[in-house]
Each structure stands twice: as structure tokens, then as C-alpha cells.
Amino acid sequence: MTFVESPGPYPFLHDPARAARTFETLADESIAIATPDRTLLESVFANSPYLARLALRDRDQLPSILRAPVAETVAQCCEQALAVATMENSADAMTQLRRAKRRAALAIALADIGGLWSVDDVTRALTTFADAAVRGALRFLLREAAQRAGLAKTDPTALEATTGMVVLAMGKYGAFELNYSSDIDIVVFYEASRFPFEKRGDPRPAAVDIVRGLVRLLSEVTGEGYVFRVDLRLRPDAGATQVAISTDAAESYYEGMGQNWERAAMIKARACAGDPQAGADFLKAIEPFIWRRNLDFAAIEDIHSIKRQIHAHEGHAQIAVAGHNIKLGRGGIREIEFFAQTQQLILGGRMPDLRAPTTFGALRALRARGLVTEATCADLIEAYRFLRRLEHRLQMIGDEQTHTMPKQDDDLANIANFAGYTDIDALGAALLQRLETVQDHYSHLFEREAPLDTQHGSLVFTGVEDDPETLNTLKGLNFRDPAHVAGAIRGWHHGRIRATRSARARELLTKLVPALLEALSKTADPDAAFAQFDRFITNLPAGVQLFSMLLARSEFLRLIAEIMGSAPRLAQHLARAPATLDALLDPGFLGELPSRRRLDRDFAAQMASVTDYEAALDTARRFAKEQIFRVGVQVIMGVAKADEAAPAFANIAECVVAGLLKAVEDELATTVGRMPGGAFAVIAMGKLGGREVTAASDLDLIFVYDAPADGETDGPKKIPAVVYYARLAQRFIAALTTATAAGTLYEVDMRLRPTGNKGPVAVGLESFIRYHESEAWTWEHLALTRARVICAPDALRAKIEPIVARALASRIDDAKLFADARDMRQRLAAEFPGKNRWDLKFAPGGLVDLEFIAQTFQLHAAPQKPEVLDTNTIAALKKLAAAGFLTDSDCNTLVAAAETQNALTQVLRIAVEGTLDPETASPGLKSLLVRADAASSFDELEHRLVSEQASVREIFTRVMAQK
């Protein structure tokens, strides 16, 4: 059929002047236009600047396009596209493809506007040409690759059919439903065993190069224009995969991690170019993925949730004319497609006759099955044709991939005239009727509210792009970077992390995400909380158990959100050791802090089940981390007070020290035996000695042994006592500090042992006595005020404790004592000046000043009043005041400052690494600190801290200078 036979009626003229100018230019070039053709062209030129430009650019082609049957012209354009396979270079191939596209585009548009072709004819012709262009470009690239590889076979047609590479057409392209200015959605796979090309010995980069070349040939804009924009984002996990994927990898992905929206995309898939057998084999292999016989509730809800994306754009929530998106908006083209596709996905596994790839085919199959009425099917098909025709008019005006009705009156009048309506109102009435009809049918199909919404709006994470309505919802939930959040969650759904590799985990995650985001949104810094949770979930070995627990126990979800939002250090610990979360399953997790008796009982029970030494080390680490996590969470959640944390952390450390020492002794006994008549003691110093331990404290330890001078072990390899205890001490330190599969346990500091780092790691009892009676420095006496035996046989403990008491009660010249103490504090200040007031240990008036006062005055007072001795700083200050060595006023000030800074230190060591910077601290962390000190605001807390540190520093300067 030629354009002479065009039935009309033709569009109304929107811009007759432009049409006149176009005809004048054609006349100047002696392009003769017959009268019947002129009427059609006048309508085209008056409404479409793009088509007018096409006619002028290839004006010498215009007469032949008008005279020849349209189908013949399109067929010639397809032949021209296929012919690029044998061209000499890519530049010539690109030129020929673009010229063929321009000619086909003009011919198809004229057939559409002139009424020669239906919408179905137009979309099929556009698709047929796209197939030819893709096939021609692919053949060209395969021939080039064969020539570079030196293959004997270089015939492009034969190469296409035998190299195992297949191009799948997806979406509208796959269903022969391309619109006028559509891009083409393709996915490229290759059979690695048949693909003949390699790059650096690997077929994948060679396949990637071919796909990139294909995109360039088709979509690069040159002086001749472009052929098609190419979209590769429908490939498996597009954000993490190459543009060419092996069929084995793709099948594995779809089998294990494919999502429901990808099933929907595959309904229309077909091989449009490449090896036909490879294409058929692949599509056959993934049939079970696309067409599942049984779907559980979560899968059906996910399919329903896909639809919600189409209402996510501005102006699409309501039916309208001006500014309405006729593809994605309410009552639009996508709604008709989803009406068919969602039912196909849910029912097609059991009803193969519903698997039609085209929209009309699917609707008619649903009608034949009695799943939709005759009237519904007819309404939707008629509306689809109307909307697709209108979509073509929108795109023909400027060759833009638009689906949105104009907002300005003149532009609306243009599209109304182009669509064959006299004015905007006439078009509006026709459009609204179709949109309302479609929406009515769709709303009856999906009447109930999708349960994946939150009270704030829609949350959809299917597909490959950000869903604008979801971004708005996330913004409403106080996330500053909603695109980052949406992208990360899509990655979870794609199975890019171990926790979501299984289909069950992803289904549970679909249900969990809205509640999770709600919980994170209630933290002081939702973005920081989400980032921490993302790190945590990324390190999970599996997700089903956790997701199930969080769905069943909303209080745990709130707890985790609070940790992620308020305590970065605790959150990082969870990220590194997610198994710590097992502690949540303990019914008493948020109950009372564990007592030493319970810790000993539980640790002994766990150690009793281990079968070897390495398992014992791992068990100790897991146990300690779980218990430290428990205490930290209780402090963060306000269940335990900050001042209760220090003794709890000390109990954990002492429990593990005692349990591990036994394991080390048992392990050493397998080679050297034990020491008859010998005993070994662990003396805690520093914070552990004073039971002022934090979540980040290392352990200051001294090891003392008592054994017969000539004693030796009783094992197969006998060694003397000094060697045995040195070896025991070294192995014990390694047991506490070495990183294993379960991570690290504690850092151990041995510098407080007699003679410091130069001395043996374990010292005999007699040497310990002699050293502290005659050789110890002042600073060692100060440190000894915090010495506490935490692990030893009763007999050895009874010997050591009096030794320590006598050493502390021995008189030191006051002038020397105070001078040495002041000198040591000055040296510490020079080495660790205190970064700011929140460097609570070293800041002037901080914990070091408090410790120096307590320790120095204990050494000063103990010769007269030994009852002042106490390893705990606050307890020692109170005893010193009671004995008259500090005034009540000074004591009260010092104790208040110590309580404040100890409580704040506990929170900071649980929550963050390093020194707090108030300028960058999260609101959640500031709230925790305020609660720890019972302040009304962070400003009040800082004011109190400044005041108390200044008072401590004044007292330190005054009392330490009095001797």
C-alpha cells in the first residue's frame, strides 16, 4: 500500500507556517511533491519539527518513500542495515545504519500518520528494523573479531549462527511493541564453551568488547544521528555484572537469586540476534525461573509491589491531562501491561496458555481462560491502542523518548492537533475516558492496599533504577541521602551479600525492610544508622534466622536500630562479629547484668564442650565478646547505669582470665607436665585492678609464681620451675592476645611487672618481695595501689596480699613522693597533652589527675592509716577523706568529677573509637552522653564537664604542691 491510498483523516494543522517553509525548501531543491502526498505532508510538517527535518535532510529520498509501498521501503531499510556486516570499517557501518534508520523512521511515521498502518503494524515495523540493525551490527563485530583472531571462518552470517553469543530483546522490544522513539532493552549472553574469542586467555573480556562495540555502533551520536539508544540494565544484577554474561553464570543467577521483577522482564524475552540455538537453549533453561508453579505469599506481594513504581513520578498520583505521563501514570500504558503481566506471573506456571509475550496476546489468553471478561479485554486493548498512538505523536514532535503530556497550552494544542483533535478539550475528554477506564479495571484487580507500604508512603526496591516515590518516602523518613539507601537495599535484594543469597532470605527481607527503615528513621542520625546496618548485614553469613527473629520480635529491631544509630563502635563490633547477635536469643539479655558466679558457670559449661586448645581460644573470645556486647547494649539502652558497667566488664575479664589460664596449663601439661608444689598468680593492675574496666580496656597484669627452688615438671619433658613459669606466662599472654578465627580478645600490658619490660614475664615470689621492699621506684609504688590478685591458689594469694600491703604501708619520704608524682604527671602531660576536654583520661582535671591524687595520698597516708588503701579510685578518695587526709569539700568535688568522667568514659568506650569531637559527634551519641550523666542537654553536660575538670585541676595543683 502506497501513500496515494492513505485513508486519512489527517491531523489538523498546528503550525501551517512551518509546513509552508518546509515545502519552499523542498521546491528550491526541485523536489516535486504530488498533490495527494502534499496534503499528508502538510499535516506532518505542521505538527512535527522532527519529521520536517528528516524530510529536508534526506529530501532526495522523499519521492521514493512516497511512491513505494511502505512495507517495501522498510524491508529495503532492513536490508541496508544487515548489509553493514560486510563493510570495511566501523565509521562506514555507523553511517549506513543511521541513514537506514532515518529513512525507516520517516516511512513508518508517514504510514502511521496517514492511517495506512495500525498501531500494531507500526510497532512491529519499528521492531523489525531494530532486529535488522542489531543483527547487522553484531555480524560486523563478529567478523572483525574473527579476522583479528585469525579464524578460518569469517562469514558474518555463519559466525552469528555458531559462536554461542545471543542477544535477547527484552520488554517492548521483545514483544514487537517498540514505540516510535524507544530505546531498545537487550541482554547479551554467550556460551563459554562455544564462544571462539578470547582476550588475555579469557572469553569474557572478548565478549564484553563485542557488546560495547554493539552499543557504540547503535547509540553513539554522530553527524548522521543515532540508530537506537541501547539499555543493558535488564541483565542479571546490572549494578555488579559485566555487559556480557556467560549462560552458565546467568542460569545460576536466575536459579538462585533472580527476583520477581526479573521474571516479569523475561516474559517478553526473545532472541533477536546471534546464535539461535544458544538463545533457544537458554530460554528453555530459565523457563522454571520465569514460570513457577507455586508462589508463596511473599512472592505474590512482591509481584504486586512492582506495580507501585509506576505511580512514583510527580503528577502521576492522579489522573490528569496536562503533565500526565501516559505510560507510567495512573491509567496509563504500564498499568495495562502490568494488568496482564502480574496475572501471567502468578498463574502462568500452572497455565502455559497464559505465557503470551505480547500485551494483546496475554489479555486475550486471560479472556479465553475466563479470568477477565470480554468487555474488560476489549476496553484495555482499545485503550492501549489509543495511548500508544498518542505516545507516538508525543515522540514524533521532537524525537524525544517522552511519555508526558505537555503542560503549556500551546504545546497541548500541538499534540491535540497532531492526534486529530480540534482542540485541547476534545483530546482531554478522549484521554480521560481511556485513563479512567484503565484505572477502574486495574483497581479491581489490585483492590487491597499493598502491605509493603509504610505509613509514610511507598517503599519499592525492585528494578534497576531509583523509584522516585520511594526516594520521597525515604526523605520523609529523615534520610538525607535516600538514593544511597535505595541503592544499598536493591543490592541486598540482588543477593550481592551472603545474607540474602537464598530466596527465602530475600522474601523475609521484603517484609522486614519497611519496619527496619521505620526503626532506623527514629534514631538521631538515620543515615549513619543505616550505614552501620549495611556494614553489619554485609558481614552476616546468612540472613534467614536473623530476619525471622526481627520480624517476630519488633523489640529486637528497635534495639539494633538504636545500636546502629547511637553507638558506632558497638555497631562496628557487630559488623565484624555478627554471631554476637546470638546473645539476643537469651531471654535475660536485657535483664540484670551477669554476676561473676553466673559468668563462671556459663563459661565453664562452654569450655567443657571444647575438644582442643584452638577451640578453647575461640570459645573464650566468643564468650567474652558476647558478654561485653550484652553490657554495652544494656548501657546504651539505659537498662544498666554507666557506673554499673565497670565492675561488669571487670567480672568478664576475670572470668575469662581464670578459665583460659586453666586451659593453658592443661595444654602445656601435655608436653612438659605440671609443677609439683608450685603455684601461679595473676595480679591485676591499672583499671582491672581498680575494677574500673571499660569496653576497650587492655589488661595490666603481673604474674608471680611460688615453687621449690630445685623443682621441675613431672611430664615426659622435664623443665625447671623458672623455665616452666616463663613458658606458662608467655603462652597465657598469647592465649589472651593472639587473633584467631573468632577474632582478638584482650591486649595485655606487662610494663608494670618488676623491672618493667626488661624483667622476666613471670617473677618468683621471693624476687617480687625483694623488689618491692628495696628496688621499686615511686611510680611503681603508685601503680601498686591498684594491685589485686584475681587468680591464684588460696595459699599463694595469702602470701601475696600481705606483701603488697606492707609495700604500700612502707614510709616514703613525703618530699620525694610528691615531687616524683608531680614530675610524672608533667611527663605524662608532655607526652599525652589531652586533645580536648573530652579526652577524659589525659585532659587537665581528667581521670589521670584524679588517679594521681588518690594514689599519691594513699602512699602518704598508709603508713599511719593502712585502712585508706583501696584499689578503686573513688573508694580510695572517700577513705582518704574519712581518715582526714582530704577535706570533705575536696573529696566531694573529686568524687563527683570522677563519677561524671567514669560514666562518660564508659559510654564513649562502648560507642566510639578514639576521642570525641563534639563538632562531628552524632546526635544519637550526644543523647547517650546526656543520659549517662543525667543532664538536661549536651550544652549543660559540657558546661558541667568544664567546671568539674577545672575544679579537679585546681585541687590537684593545690594538694600536690603541699609537700
PDB file of C-alpha atoms in Angstrom, residues 681-685 700-705 749-777 779-781 783-784 787 800 803-804 807:
ATOM      1  CA  ALA A 681      49.145 -15.981  90.450  1.00  0.00           C
ATOM      2  CA  VAL A 682      47.716 -13.336  88.168  1.00  0.00           C
ATOM      3  CA  ILE A 683      47.753  -9.865  89.689  1.00  0.00           C
ATOM      4  CA  ALA A 684      45.558  -7.226  88.066  1.00  0.00           C
ATOM      5  CA  MET A 685      46.862  -3.670  87.937  1.00  0.00           C
ATOM      6  CA  ASP A 700      47.606  -4.586  83.039  1.00  0.00           C
ATOM      7  CA  LEU A 701      48.886  -7.833  84.553  1.00  0.00           C
ATOM      8  CA  ILE A 702      51.716  -9.155  86.693  1.00  0.00           C
ATOM      9  CA  PHE A 703      52.493 -12.867  87.031  1.00  0.00           C
ATOM     10  CA  VAL A 704      54.020 -14.207  90.249  1.00  0.00           C
ATOM     11  CA  TYR A 705      54.855 -17.849  90.951  1.00  0.00           C
ATOM     12  CA  ASP A 749      50.277  -4.708  79.161  1.00  0.00           C
ATOM     13  CA  MET A 750      53.115  -6.204  81.240  1.00  0.00           C
ATOM     14  CA  ARG A 751      55.091  -2.996  81.816  1.00  0.00           C
ATOM     15  CA  LEU A 752      54.102  -2.789  85.493  1.00  0.00           C
ATOM     16  CA  ARG A 753      55.936  -6.008  86.399  1.00  0.00           C
ATOM     17  CA  PRO A 754      59.175  -5.716  88.434  1.00  0.00           C
ATOM     18  CA  THR A 755      61.937  -4.120  86.311  1.00  0.00           C
ATOM     19  CA  GLY A 756      59.367  -3.439  83.585  1.00  0.00           C
ATOM     20  CA  ASN A 757      59.919  -4.736  80.074  1.00  0.00           C
ATOM     21  CA  LYS A 758      63.465  -5.828  80.962  1.00  0.00           C
ATOM     22  CA  GLY A 759      62.333  -8.313  83.575  1.00  0.00           C
ATOM     23  CA  PRO A 760      61.009 -11.844  83.192  1.00  0.00           C
ATOM     24  CA  VAL A 761      57.338 -12.184  82.256  1.00  0.00           C
ATOM     25  CA  ALA A 762      56.767 -14.229  85.412  1.00  0.00           C
ATOM     26  CA  VAL A 763      58.635 -13.393  88.607  1.00  0.00           C
ATOM     27  CA  GLY A 764      59.257 -15.661  91.569  1.00  0.00           C
ATOM     28  CA  LEU A 765      57.648 -14.761  94.880  1.00  0.00           C
ATOM     29  CA  GLU A 766      60.951 -14.066  96.624  1.00  0.00           C
ATOM     30  CA  SER A 767      62.066 -11.767  93.807  1.00  0.00           C
ATOM     31  CA  PHE A 768      58.707  -9.997  93.954  1.00  0.00           C
ATOM     32  CA  ILE A 769      59.178  -9.396  97.715  1.00  0.00           C
ATOM     33  CA  ARG A 770      62.766  -8.166  97.386  1.00  0.00           C
ATOM     34  CA  TYR A 771      61.956  -5.851  94.520  1.00  0.00           C
ATOM     35  CA  HIS A 772      59.095  -4.043  96.202  1.00  0.00           C
ATOM     36  CA  GLU A 773      60.932  -3.852  99.541  1.00  0.00           C
ATOM     37  CA  SER A 774      64.124  -2.314  98.181  1.00  0.00           C
ATOM     38  CA  GLU A 775      64.177  -1.613  94.441  1.00  0.00           C
ATOM     39  CA  ALA A 776      60.788  -0.294  93.311  1.00  0.00           C
ATOM     40  CA  TRP A 777      60.549   3.242  92.004  1.00  0.00           C
ATOM     41  CA  TRP A 779      55.839   5.257  90.155  1.00  0.00           C
ATOM     42  CA  GLU A 780      55.824   1.507  90.797  1.00  0.00           C
ATOM     43  CA  HIS A 781      54.596   2.079  94.324  1.00  0.00           C
ATOM     44  CA  ALA A 783      50.850   1.639  90.471  1.00  0.00           C
ATOM     45  CA  LEU A 784      50.874  -0.966  93.237  1.00  0.00           C
ATOM     46  CA  ALA A 787      47.264  -4.292  92.602  1.00  0.00           C
ATOM     47  CA  ILE A 800      50.962 -12.020  98.044  1.00  0.00           C
ATOM     48  CA  ILE A 803      53.374  -8.377 100.686  1.00  0.00           C
ATOM     49  CA  VAL A 804      51.517  -5.738  98.677  1.00  0.00           C
ATOM     50  CA  ALA A 807      54.987  -2.377 100.441  1.00  0.00           C
TER      51      ALA A 807
END
